[in-house]
Backbone as JSON, one array per atom type, in Angstrom:
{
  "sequence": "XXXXXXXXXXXXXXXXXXXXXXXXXXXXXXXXXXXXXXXXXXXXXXXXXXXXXXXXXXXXXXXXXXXXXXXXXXXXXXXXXXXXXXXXXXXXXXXXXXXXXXXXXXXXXXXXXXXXXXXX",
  "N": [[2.17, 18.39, -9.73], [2.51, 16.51, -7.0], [2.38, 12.89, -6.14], [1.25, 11.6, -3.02], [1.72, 9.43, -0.76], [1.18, 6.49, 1.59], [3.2, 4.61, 3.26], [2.68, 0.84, 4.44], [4.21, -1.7, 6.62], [5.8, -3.89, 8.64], [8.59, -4.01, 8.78], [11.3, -2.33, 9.27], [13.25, -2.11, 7.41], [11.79, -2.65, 4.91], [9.94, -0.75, 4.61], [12.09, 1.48, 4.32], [13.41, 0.57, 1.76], [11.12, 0.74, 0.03], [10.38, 3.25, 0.52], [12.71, 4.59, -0.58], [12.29, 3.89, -3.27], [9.68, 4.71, -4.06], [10.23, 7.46, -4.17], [12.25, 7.92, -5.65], [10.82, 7.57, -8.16], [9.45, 9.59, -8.43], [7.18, 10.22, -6.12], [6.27, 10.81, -3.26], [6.42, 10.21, -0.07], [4.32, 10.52, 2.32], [3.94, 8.99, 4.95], [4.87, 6.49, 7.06], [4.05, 3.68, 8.42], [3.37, 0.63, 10.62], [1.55, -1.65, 11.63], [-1.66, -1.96, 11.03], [-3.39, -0.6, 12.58], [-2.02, 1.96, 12.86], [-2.11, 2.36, 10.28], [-4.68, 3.35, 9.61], [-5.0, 5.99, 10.94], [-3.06, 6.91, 9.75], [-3.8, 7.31, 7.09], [-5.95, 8.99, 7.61], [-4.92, 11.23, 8.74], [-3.53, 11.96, 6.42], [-4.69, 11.42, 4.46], [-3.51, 10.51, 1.73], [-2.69, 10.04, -2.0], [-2.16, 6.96, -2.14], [-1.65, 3.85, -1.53], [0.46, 1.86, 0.07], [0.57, -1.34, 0.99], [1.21, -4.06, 3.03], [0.78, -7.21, 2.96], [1.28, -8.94, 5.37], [0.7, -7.92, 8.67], [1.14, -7.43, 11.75], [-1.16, -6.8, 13.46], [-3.62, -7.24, 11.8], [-4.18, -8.33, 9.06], [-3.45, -7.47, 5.49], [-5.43, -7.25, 3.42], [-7.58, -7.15, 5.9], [-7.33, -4.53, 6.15], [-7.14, -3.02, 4.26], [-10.42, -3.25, 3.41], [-10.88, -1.64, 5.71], [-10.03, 0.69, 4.92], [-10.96, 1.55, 2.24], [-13.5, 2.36, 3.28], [-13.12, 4.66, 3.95], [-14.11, 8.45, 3.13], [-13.01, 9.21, 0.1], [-11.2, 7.38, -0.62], [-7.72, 6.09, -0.87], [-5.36, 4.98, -3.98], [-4.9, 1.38, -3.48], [-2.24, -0.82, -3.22], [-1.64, -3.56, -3.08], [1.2, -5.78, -0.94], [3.43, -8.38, -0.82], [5.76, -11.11, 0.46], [5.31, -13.59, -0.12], [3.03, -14.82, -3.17], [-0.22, -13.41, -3.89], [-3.0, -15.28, -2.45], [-5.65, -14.44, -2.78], [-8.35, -14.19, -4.7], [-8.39, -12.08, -7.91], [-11.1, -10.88, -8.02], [-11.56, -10.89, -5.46], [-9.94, -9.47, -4.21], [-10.32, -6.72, -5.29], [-13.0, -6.37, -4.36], [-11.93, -5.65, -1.81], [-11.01, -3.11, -2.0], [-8.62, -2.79, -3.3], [-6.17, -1.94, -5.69], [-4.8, -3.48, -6.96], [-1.72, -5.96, -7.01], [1.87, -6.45, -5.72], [4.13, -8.41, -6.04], [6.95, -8.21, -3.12], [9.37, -8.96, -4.22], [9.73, -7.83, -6.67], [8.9, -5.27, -6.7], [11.19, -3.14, -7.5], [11.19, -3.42, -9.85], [8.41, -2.74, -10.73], [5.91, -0.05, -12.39], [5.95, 2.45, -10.51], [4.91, 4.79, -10.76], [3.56, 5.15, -12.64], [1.34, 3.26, -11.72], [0.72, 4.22, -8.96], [0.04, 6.46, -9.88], [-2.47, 7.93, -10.94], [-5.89, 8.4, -9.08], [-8.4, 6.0, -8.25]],
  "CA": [[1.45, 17.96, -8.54], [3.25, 15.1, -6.36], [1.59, 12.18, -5.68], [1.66, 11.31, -2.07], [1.99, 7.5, -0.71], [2.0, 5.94, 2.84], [4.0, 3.03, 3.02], [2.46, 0.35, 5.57], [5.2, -2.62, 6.7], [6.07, -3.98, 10.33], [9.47, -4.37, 8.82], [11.53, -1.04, 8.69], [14.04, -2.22, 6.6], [11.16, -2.91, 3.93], [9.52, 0.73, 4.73], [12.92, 1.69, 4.13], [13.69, 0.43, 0.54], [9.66, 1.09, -0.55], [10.85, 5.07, 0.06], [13.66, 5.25, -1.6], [11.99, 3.56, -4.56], [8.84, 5.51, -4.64], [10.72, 8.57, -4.01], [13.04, 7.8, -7.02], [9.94, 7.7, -9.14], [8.76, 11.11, -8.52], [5.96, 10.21, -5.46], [6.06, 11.19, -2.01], [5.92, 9.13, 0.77], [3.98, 11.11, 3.48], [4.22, 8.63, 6.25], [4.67, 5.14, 7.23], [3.07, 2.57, 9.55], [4.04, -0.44, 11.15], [0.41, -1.77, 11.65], [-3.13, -1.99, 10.51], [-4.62, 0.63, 13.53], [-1.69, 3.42, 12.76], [-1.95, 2.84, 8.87], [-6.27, 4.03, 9.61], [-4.41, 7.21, 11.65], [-2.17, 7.71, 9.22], [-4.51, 7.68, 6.33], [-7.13, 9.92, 8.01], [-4.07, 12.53, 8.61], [-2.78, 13.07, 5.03], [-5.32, 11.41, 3.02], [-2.88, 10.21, 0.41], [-3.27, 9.73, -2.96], [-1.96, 5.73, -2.6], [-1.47, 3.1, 0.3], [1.47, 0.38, -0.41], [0.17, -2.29, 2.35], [1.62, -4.8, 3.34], [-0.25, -8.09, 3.59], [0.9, -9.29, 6.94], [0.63, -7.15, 9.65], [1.2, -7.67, 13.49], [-2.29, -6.64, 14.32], [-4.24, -7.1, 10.91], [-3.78, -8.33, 7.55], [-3.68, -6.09, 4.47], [-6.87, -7.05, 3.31], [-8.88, -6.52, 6.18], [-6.94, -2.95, 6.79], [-7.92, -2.33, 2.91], [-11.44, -3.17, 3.17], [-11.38, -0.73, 6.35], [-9.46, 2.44, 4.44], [-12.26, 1.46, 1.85], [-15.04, 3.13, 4.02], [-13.38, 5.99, 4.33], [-14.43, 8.98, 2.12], [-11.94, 9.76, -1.07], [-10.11, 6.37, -0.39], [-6.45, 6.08, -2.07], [-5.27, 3.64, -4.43], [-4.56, 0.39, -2.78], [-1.7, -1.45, -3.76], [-0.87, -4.82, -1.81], [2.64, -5.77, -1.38], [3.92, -9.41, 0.11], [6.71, -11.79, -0.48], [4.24, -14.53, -0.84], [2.12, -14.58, -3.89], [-1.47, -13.43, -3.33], [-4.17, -16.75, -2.62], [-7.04, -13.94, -3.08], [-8.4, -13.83, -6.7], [-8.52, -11.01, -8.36], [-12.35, -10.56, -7.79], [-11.64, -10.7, -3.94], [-8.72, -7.87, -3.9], [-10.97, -5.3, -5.91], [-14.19, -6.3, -3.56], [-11.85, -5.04, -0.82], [-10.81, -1.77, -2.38], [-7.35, -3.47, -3.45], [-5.99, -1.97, -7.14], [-3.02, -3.99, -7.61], [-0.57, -6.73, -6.0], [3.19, -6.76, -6.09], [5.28, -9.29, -4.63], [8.26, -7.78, -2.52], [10.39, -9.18, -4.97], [9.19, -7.56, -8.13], [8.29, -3.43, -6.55], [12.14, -2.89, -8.17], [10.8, -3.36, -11.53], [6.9, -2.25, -11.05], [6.1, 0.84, -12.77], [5.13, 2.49, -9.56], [4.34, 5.44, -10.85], [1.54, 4.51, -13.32], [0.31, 2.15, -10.57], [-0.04, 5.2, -7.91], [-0.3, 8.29, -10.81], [-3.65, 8.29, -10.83], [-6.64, 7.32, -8.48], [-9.68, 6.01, -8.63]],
  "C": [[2.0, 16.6, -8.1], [1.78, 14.21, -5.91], [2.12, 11.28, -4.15], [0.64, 9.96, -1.65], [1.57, 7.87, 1.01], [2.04, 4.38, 2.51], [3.55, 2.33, 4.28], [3.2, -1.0, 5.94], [5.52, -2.67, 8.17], [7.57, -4.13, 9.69], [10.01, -2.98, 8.16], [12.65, -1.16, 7.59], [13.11, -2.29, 4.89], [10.55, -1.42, 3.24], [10.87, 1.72, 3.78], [13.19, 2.17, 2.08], [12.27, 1.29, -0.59], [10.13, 2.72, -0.51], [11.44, 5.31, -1.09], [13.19, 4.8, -3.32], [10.45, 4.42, -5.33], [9.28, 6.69, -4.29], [11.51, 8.77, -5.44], [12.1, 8.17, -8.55], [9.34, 8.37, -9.07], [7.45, 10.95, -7.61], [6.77, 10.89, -4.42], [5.59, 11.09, -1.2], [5.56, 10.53, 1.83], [4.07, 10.51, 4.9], [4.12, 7.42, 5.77], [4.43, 4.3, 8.64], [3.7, 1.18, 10.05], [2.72, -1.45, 10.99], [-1.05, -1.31, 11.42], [-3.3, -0.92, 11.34], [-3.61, 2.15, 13.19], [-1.53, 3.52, 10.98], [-3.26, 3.78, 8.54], [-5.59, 4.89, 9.96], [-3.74, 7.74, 10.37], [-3.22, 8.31, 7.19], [-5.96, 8.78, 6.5], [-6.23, 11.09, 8.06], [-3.81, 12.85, 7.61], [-3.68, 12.9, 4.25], [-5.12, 11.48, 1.76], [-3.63, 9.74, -0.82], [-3.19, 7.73, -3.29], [-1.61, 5.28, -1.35], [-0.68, 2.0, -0.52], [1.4, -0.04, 0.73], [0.26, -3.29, 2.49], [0.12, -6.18, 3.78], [-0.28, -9.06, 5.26], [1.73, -8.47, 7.87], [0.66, -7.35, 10.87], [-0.41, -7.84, 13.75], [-3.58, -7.16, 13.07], [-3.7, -7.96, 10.07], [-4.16, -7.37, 6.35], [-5.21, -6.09, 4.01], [-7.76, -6.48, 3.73], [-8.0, -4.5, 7.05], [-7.33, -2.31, 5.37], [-9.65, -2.49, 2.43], [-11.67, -1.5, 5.02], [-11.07, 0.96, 5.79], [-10.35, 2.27, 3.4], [-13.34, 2.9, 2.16], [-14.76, 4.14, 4.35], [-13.49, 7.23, 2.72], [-12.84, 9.22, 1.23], [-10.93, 8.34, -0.68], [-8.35, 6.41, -1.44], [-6.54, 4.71, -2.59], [-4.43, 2.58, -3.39], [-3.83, -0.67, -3.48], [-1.17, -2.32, -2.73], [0.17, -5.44, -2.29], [2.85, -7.07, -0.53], [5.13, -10.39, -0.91], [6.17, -13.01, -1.3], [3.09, -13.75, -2.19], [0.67, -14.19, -3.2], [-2.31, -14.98, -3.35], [-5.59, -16.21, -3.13], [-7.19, -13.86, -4.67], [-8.64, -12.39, -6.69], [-10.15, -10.34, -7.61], [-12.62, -10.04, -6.02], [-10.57, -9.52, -4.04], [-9.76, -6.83, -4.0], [-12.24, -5.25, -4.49], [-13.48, -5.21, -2.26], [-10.74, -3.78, -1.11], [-9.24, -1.76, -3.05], [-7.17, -3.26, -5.19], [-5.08, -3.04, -7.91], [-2.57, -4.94, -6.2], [0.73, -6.85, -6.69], [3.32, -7.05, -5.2], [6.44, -8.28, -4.3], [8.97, -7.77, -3.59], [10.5, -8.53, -6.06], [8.74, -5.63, -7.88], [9.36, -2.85, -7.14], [11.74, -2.48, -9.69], [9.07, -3.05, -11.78], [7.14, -0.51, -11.22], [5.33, 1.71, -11.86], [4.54, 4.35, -9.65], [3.27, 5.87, -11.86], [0.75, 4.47, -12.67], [-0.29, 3.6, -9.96], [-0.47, 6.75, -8.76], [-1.55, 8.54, -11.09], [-4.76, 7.65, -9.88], [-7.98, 7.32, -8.51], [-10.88, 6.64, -8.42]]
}
C-alpha cells in the first residue's frame, strides 16, 4: 500500500527535489501546491496520507495552513519544512496539527519514510 504525499512550496525547484526524494523512498507524491488556498484544494481532492508544507507561503504561512487542514476530517500527517529553523516550540507545532519539522537542509538525510509511513 503506497503512501501518498502532497508537497506544498511556492518554489518549484524545491517541489521539485521534495519528489524525487519522497519518490525514492517508496511514497507517492499525489500533487503539489504553490500556496496555502490550493494546498486546502489539493488536500480535499486526494486526501493524502502526509502534507510536506512549507512554512512560508505567498498567501499563508505553514502553520496557519496546518491548523486549517487540521479541521478537516481524517487529516494527514503534517510535516513542516523551512530553511530557517522553527521559532514555534514544540507544544505550538502539535497544537496546530504539525507532526514533525525539517529544515530544507536536512529532508536529504530525514527518514522520510518513517516520518510519513504511518498516520495519526
Amino acid at each position: 500500500m503506497s503512501v501518498n504525499i502532497v508537497v506544498v512550496d511556492d518554489d518549484p525547484g524545491f517541489r521539485r527535489i521534495a519528489r524525487t526524494l519522497l519518490t525514492a523512498r517508496g511514497l507517492r507524491v499525489v500533487a503539489e501546491s504553490e500556496d496555502g488556498a490550493s494546498a486546502l484544494a489539493a488536500v480535499r481532492e486526494h486526501r493524502p496520507d502526509g502534507l510536506l508544507l512549507d512554512l512560508h507561503l505567498p498567501d499563508h504561512d505553514g502553520v496557519a495552513v496546518a491548523r486549517m487542514v487540521s479541521q478537516e476530517a481524517k487529516p494527514p500527517r503534517i510535516v513542516l519544512t523551512s530553511t530557517e529553523q522553527s521559532f514555534w516550540s514544540a507544544e505550538e507545532l502539535e497544537q496546530a496539527g504539525i507532526q514533525s519539522f525539517i529544515a530544507k537542509d536536512r529532508l536529504f538525510d530525514a527518514d522520510l519514510k518513517r516520518i510519513f509511513g504511518t498516520t495519526a
